[in-house]
GROMACS .gro file of C-alpha atoms in nm:
model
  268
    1UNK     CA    1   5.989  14.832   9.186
    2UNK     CA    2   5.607  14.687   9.128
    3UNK     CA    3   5.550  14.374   9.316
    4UNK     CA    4   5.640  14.058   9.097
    5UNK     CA    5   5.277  13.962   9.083
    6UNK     CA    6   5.162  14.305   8.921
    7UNK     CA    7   5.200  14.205   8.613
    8UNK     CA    8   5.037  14.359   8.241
    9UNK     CA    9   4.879  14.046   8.085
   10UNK     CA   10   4.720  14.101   7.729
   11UNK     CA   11   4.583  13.838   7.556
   12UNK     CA   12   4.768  13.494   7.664
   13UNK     CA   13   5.057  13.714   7.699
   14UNK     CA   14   5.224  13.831   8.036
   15UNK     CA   15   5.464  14.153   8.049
   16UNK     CA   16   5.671  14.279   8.383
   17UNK     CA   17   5.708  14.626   8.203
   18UNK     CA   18   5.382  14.838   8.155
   19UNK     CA   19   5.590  15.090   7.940
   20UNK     CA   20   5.561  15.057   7.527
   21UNK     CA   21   5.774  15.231   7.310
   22UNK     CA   22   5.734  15.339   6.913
   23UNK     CA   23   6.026  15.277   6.703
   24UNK     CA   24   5.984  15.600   6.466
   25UNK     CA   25   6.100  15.953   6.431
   26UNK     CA   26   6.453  15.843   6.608
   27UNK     CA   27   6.732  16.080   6.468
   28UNK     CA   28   6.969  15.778   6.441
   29UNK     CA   29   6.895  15.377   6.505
   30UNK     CA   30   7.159  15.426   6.806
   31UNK     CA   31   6.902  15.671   6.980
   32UNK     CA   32   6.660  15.401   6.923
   33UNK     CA   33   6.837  15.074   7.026
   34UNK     CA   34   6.996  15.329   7.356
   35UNK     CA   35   6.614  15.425   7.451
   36UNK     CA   36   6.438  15.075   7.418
   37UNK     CA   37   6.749  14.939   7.648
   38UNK     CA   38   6.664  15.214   7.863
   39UNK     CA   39   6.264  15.212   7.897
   40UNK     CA   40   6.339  14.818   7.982
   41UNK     CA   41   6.002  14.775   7.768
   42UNK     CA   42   5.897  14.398   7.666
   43UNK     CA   43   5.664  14.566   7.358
   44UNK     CA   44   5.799  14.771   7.068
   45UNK     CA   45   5.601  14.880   6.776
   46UNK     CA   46   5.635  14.906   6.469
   47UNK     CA   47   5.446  15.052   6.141
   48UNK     CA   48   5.416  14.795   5.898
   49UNK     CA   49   5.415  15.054   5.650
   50UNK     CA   50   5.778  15.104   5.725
   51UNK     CA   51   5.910  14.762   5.675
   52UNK     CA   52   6.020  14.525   5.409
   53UNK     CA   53   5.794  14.262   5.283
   54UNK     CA   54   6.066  14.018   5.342
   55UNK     CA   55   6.324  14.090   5.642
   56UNK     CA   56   6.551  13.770   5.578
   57UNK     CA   57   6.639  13.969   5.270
   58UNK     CA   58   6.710  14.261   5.405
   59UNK     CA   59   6.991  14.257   5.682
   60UNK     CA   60   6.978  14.639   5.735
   61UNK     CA   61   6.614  14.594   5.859
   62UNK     CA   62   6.622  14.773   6.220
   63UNK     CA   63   6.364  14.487   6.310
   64UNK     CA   64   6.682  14.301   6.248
   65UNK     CA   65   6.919  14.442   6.495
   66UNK     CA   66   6.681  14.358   6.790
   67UNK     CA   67   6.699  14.120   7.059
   68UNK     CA   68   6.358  13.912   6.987
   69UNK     CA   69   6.410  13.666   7.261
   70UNK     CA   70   6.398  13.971   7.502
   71UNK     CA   71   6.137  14.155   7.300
   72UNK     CA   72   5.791  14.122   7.194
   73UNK     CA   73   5.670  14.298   6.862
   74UNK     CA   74   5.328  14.493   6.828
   75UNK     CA   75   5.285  14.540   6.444
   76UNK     CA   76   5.114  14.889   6.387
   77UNK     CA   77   4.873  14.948   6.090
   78UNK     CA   78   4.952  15.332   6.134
   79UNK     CA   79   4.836  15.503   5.777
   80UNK     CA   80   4.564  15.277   5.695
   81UNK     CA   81   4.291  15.509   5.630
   82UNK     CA   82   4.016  15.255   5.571
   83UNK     CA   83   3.880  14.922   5.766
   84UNK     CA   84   4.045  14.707   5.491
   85UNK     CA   85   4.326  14.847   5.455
   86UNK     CA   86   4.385  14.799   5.854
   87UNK     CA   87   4.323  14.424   5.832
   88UNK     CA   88   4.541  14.389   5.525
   89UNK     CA   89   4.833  14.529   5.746
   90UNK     CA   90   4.749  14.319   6.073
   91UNK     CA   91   4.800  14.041   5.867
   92UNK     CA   92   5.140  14.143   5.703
   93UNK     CA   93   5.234  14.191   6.038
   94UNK     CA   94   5.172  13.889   6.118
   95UNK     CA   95   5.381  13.759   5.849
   96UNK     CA   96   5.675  13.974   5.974
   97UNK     CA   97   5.631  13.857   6.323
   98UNK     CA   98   5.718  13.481   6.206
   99UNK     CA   99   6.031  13.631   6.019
  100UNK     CA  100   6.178  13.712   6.368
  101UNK     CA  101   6.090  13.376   6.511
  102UNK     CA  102   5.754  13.471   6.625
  103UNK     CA  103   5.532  13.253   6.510
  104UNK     CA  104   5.262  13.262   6.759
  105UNK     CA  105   5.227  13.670   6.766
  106UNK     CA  106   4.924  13.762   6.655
  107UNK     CA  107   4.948  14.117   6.788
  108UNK     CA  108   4.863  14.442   6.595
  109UNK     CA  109   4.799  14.785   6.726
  110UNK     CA  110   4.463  14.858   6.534
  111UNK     CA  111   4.492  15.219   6.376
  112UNK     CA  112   4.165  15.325   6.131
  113UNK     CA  113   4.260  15.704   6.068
  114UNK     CA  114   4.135  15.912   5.752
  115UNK     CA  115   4.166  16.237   5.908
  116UNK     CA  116   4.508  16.351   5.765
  117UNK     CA  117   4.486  16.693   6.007
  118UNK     CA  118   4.469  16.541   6.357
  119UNK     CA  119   4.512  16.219   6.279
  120UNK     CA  120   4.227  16.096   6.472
  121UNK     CA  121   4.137  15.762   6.466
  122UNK     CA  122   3.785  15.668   6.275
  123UNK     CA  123   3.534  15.488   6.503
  124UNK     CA  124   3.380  15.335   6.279
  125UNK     CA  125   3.644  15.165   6.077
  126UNK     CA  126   3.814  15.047   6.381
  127UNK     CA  127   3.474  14.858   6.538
  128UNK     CA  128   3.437  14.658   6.162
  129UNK     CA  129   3.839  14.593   6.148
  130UNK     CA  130   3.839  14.498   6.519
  131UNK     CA  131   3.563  14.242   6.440
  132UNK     CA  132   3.698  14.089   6.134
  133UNK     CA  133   4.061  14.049   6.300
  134UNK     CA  134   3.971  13.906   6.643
  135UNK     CA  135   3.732  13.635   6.477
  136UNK     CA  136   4.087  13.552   6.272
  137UNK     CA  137   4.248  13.480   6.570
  138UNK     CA  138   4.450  13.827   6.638
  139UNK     CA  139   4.507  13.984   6.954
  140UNK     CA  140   4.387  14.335   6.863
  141UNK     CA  141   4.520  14.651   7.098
  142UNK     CA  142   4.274  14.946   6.907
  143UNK     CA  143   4.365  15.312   6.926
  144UNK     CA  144   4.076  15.539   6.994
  145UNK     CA  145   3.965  15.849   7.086
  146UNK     CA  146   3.888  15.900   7.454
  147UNK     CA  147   3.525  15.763   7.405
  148UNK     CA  148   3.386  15.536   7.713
  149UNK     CA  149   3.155  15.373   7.480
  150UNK     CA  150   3.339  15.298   7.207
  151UNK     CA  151   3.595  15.152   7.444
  152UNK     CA  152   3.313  14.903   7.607
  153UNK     CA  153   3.169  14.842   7.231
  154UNK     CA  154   3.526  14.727   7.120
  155UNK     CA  155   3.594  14.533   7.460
  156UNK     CA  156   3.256  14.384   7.398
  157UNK     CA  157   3.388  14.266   7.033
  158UNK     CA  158   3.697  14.056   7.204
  159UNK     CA  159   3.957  14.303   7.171
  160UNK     CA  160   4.245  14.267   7.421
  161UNK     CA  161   4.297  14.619   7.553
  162UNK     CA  162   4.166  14.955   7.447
  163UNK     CA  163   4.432  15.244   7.397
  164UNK     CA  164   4.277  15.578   7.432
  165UNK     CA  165   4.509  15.885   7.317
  166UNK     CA  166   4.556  16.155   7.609
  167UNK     CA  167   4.591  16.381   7.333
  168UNK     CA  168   4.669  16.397   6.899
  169UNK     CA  169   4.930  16.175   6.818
  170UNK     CA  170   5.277  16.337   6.813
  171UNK     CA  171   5.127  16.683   6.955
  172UNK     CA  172   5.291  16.633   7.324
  173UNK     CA  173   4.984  16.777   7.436
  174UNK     CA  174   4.955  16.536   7.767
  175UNK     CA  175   4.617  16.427   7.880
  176UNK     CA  176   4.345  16.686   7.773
  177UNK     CA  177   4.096  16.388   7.779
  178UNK     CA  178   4.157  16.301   8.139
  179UNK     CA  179   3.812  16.277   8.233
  180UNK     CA  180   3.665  16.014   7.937
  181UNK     CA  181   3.973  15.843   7.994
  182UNK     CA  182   3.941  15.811   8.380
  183UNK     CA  183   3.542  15.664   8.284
  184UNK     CA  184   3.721  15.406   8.042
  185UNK     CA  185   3.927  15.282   8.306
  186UNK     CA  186   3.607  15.280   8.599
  187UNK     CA  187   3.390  15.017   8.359
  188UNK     CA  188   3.700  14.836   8.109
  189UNK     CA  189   3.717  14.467   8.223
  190UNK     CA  190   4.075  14.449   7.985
  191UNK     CA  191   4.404  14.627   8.023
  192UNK     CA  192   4.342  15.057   7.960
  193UNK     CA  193   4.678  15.160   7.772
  194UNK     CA  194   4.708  15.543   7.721
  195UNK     CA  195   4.845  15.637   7.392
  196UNK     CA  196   4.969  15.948   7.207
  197UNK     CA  197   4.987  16.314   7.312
  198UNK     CA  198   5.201  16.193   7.655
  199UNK     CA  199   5.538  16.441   7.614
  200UNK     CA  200   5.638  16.453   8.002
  201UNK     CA  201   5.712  16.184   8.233
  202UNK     CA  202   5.498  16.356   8.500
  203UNK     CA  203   5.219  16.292   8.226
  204UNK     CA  204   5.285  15.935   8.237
  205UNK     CA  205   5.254  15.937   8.606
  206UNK     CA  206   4.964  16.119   8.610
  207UNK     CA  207   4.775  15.845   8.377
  208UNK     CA  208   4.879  15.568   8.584
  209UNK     CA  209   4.813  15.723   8.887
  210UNK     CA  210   4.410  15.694   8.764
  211UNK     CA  211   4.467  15.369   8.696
  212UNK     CA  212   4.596  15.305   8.343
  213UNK     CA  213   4.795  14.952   8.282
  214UNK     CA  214   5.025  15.080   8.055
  215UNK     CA  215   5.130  15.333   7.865
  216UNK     CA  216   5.283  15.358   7.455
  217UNK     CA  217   5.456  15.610   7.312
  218UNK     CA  218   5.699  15.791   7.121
  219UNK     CA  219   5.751  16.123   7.035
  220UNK     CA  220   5.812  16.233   7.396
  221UNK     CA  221   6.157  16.036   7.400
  222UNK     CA  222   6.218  16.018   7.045
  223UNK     CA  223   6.261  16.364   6.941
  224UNK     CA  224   6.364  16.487   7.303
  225UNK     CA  225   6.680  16.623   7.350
  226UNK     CA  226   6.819  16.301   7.500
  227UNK     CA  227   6.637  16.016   7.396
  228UNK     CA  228   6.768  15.723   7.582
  229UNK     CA  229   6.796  15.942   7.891
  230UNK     CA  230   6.393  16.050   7.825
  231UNK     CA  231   6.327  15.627   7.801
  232UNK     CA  232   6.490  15.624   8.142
  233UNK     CA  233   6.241  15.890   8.312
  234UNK     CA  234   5.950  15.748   8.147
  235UNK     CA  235   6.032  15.359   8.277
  236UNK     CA  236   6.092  15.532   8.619
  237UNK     CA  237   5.774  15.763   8.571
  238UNK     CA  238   5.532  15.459   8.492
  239UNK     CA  239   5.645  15.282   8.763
  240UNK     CA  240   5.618  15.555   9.005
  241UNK     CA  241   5.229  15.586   8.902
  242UNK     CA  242   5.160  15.254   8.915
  243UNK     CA  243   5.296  15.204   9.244
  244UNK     CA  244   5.166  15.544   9.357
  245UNK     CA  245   4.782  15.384   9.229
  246UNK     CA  246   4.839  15.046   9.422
  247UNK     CA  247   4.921  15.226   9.724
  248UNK     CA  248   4.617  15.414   9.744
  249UNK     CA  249   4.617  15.814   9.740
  250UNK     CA  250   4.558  15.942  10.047
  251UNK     CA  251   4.170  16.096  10.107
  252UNK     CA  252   4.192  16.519  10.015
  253UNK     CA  253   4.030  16.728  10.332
  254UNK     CA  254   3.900  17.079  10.280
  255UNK     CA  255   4.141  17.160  10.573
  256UNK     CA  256   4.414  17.136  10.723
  257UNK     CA  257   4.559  16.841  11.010
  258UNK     CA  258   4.929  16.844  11.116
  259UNK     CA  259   5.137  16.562  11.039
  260UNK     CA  260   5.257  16.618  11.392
  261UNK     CA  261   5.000  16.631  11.607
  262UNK     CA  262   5.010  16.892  11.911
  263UNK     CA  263   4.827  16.643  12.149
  264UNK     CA  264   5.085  16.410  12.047
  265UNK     CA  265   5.367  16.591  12.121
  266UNK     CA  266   5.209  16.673  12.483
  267UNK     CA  267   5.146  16.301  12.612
  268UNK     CA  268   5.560  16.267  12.543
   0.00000   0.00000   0.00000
């Protein structure tokens, strides 16, 4: 386990998990409920898309079913393909956040994508919806593409954290953008969260291990074979990397050196 002062702390928020997991694409709200017991996550998200305008009339709601007291939401503006359509969203979310008793969560997961292919997020949207929303007061977490600039323009703005994707959302592709990533998290002064295209624990590890604070996703243990048992390995794999990263790797050598030393072995 991490040390209990290693925590994640976004906005006035602090979090002893550093794992995030999607609510979506779950064959049955069982497999969901079963994996986000599992991951032992403190952040869920949720497209806003997805959800009723009013929850208190609507019992079924999944949102419903959760423990909130345990749980903290991160409304998603997932399908917005426009700056204004993105801020119209963070604020419904906002709305649905005080349905479960969360009145002070002004969270939202910042998604600005018009590419319907490889649903890539737009740059430019997200910098003029990031600005709008954090002078309103929101905590906003923006999904990008593995840019190092972008990522200093938006912490620049006041956004809380900046969530680069490893790879295209949903594609289980792991981290193809390793090295822009690995820049982001050299010169970021807020939390680095790696999101989308993670579809192995070992790929989870691998991101922390560089130095990521977190890591969200969904696919990988959604639509694996065993969801809640997937949530499990991924808890276990982000806390492997971040402990692996606050250890310290060792230095690599060009050659070999015996972990037991002949001149060592001699002297006894």
């Amino acid at each position: 386990m991490t040390t209990s002062i290693d925590k994640l702390i976004i906005g006035n928020k602090v979090f002893n998990s550093r794992l995030m997991l999607g609510t979506g694409k779950y064959k049955t709200p069982r497999d969901a409920h079963e994996s986000i017991q599992a991951s032992e996550c403190e952040i869920v998200t949720v497209a806003i898309r997805r959800l009723p305008t009013n929850l208190t009339h609507d019992s079924s709601s999944f949102l419903n079913t959760l423990n909130w007291e345990k749980l903290w939401l991160l409304p998603n503006t997932a399908g917005s393909q426009t700056a204004e359509e993105a801020i119209r969203m963070a604020f419904l979310g906002h709305e649905l956040a005080c349905q479960i008793g969360q009145e002070e969560n002004f969270f939202v997961k910042l998604e600005v994508i018009s590419d319907p292919k490889y649903l890539l997020p737009d740059p430019i949207g997200t910098l003029k919806a990031a600005e709008f929303l954090v002078k309103k007061g929101f905590t906003v977490l923006p999904y990008i593409n593995a840019d190092p600039i972008l990522a200093l323009h938006l912490e620049d703005l006041g956004c809380a954290t900046v969530m680069p994707l490893g790879s295209p959302i949903g594609s289980g592709q792991g981290l193809n953008n390793l090295a822009n990533i690995k820049i982001i998290i050299e010169n970021a002064g807020v939390p680095v969260i790696v999101d989308a295209g993670i579809g192995a624990p070992s790929e989870a590890t691998a991101a922390m291990e560089l130095g990521a604070d977190g890591i969200l996703l969904n696919t990988a243990v959604a639509q694996s074979k065993n969801p809640a048992q997937m949530a499990l390995a991924m808890n276990l794999a982000v806390q492997s990397g971040r402990l692996g990263y606050l250890a310290g790797r060792m230095e690599k050598k060009h050659y070999a050196n015996a972990s037991s030393p002949l001149d060592q072995i001699s002297k006894s």
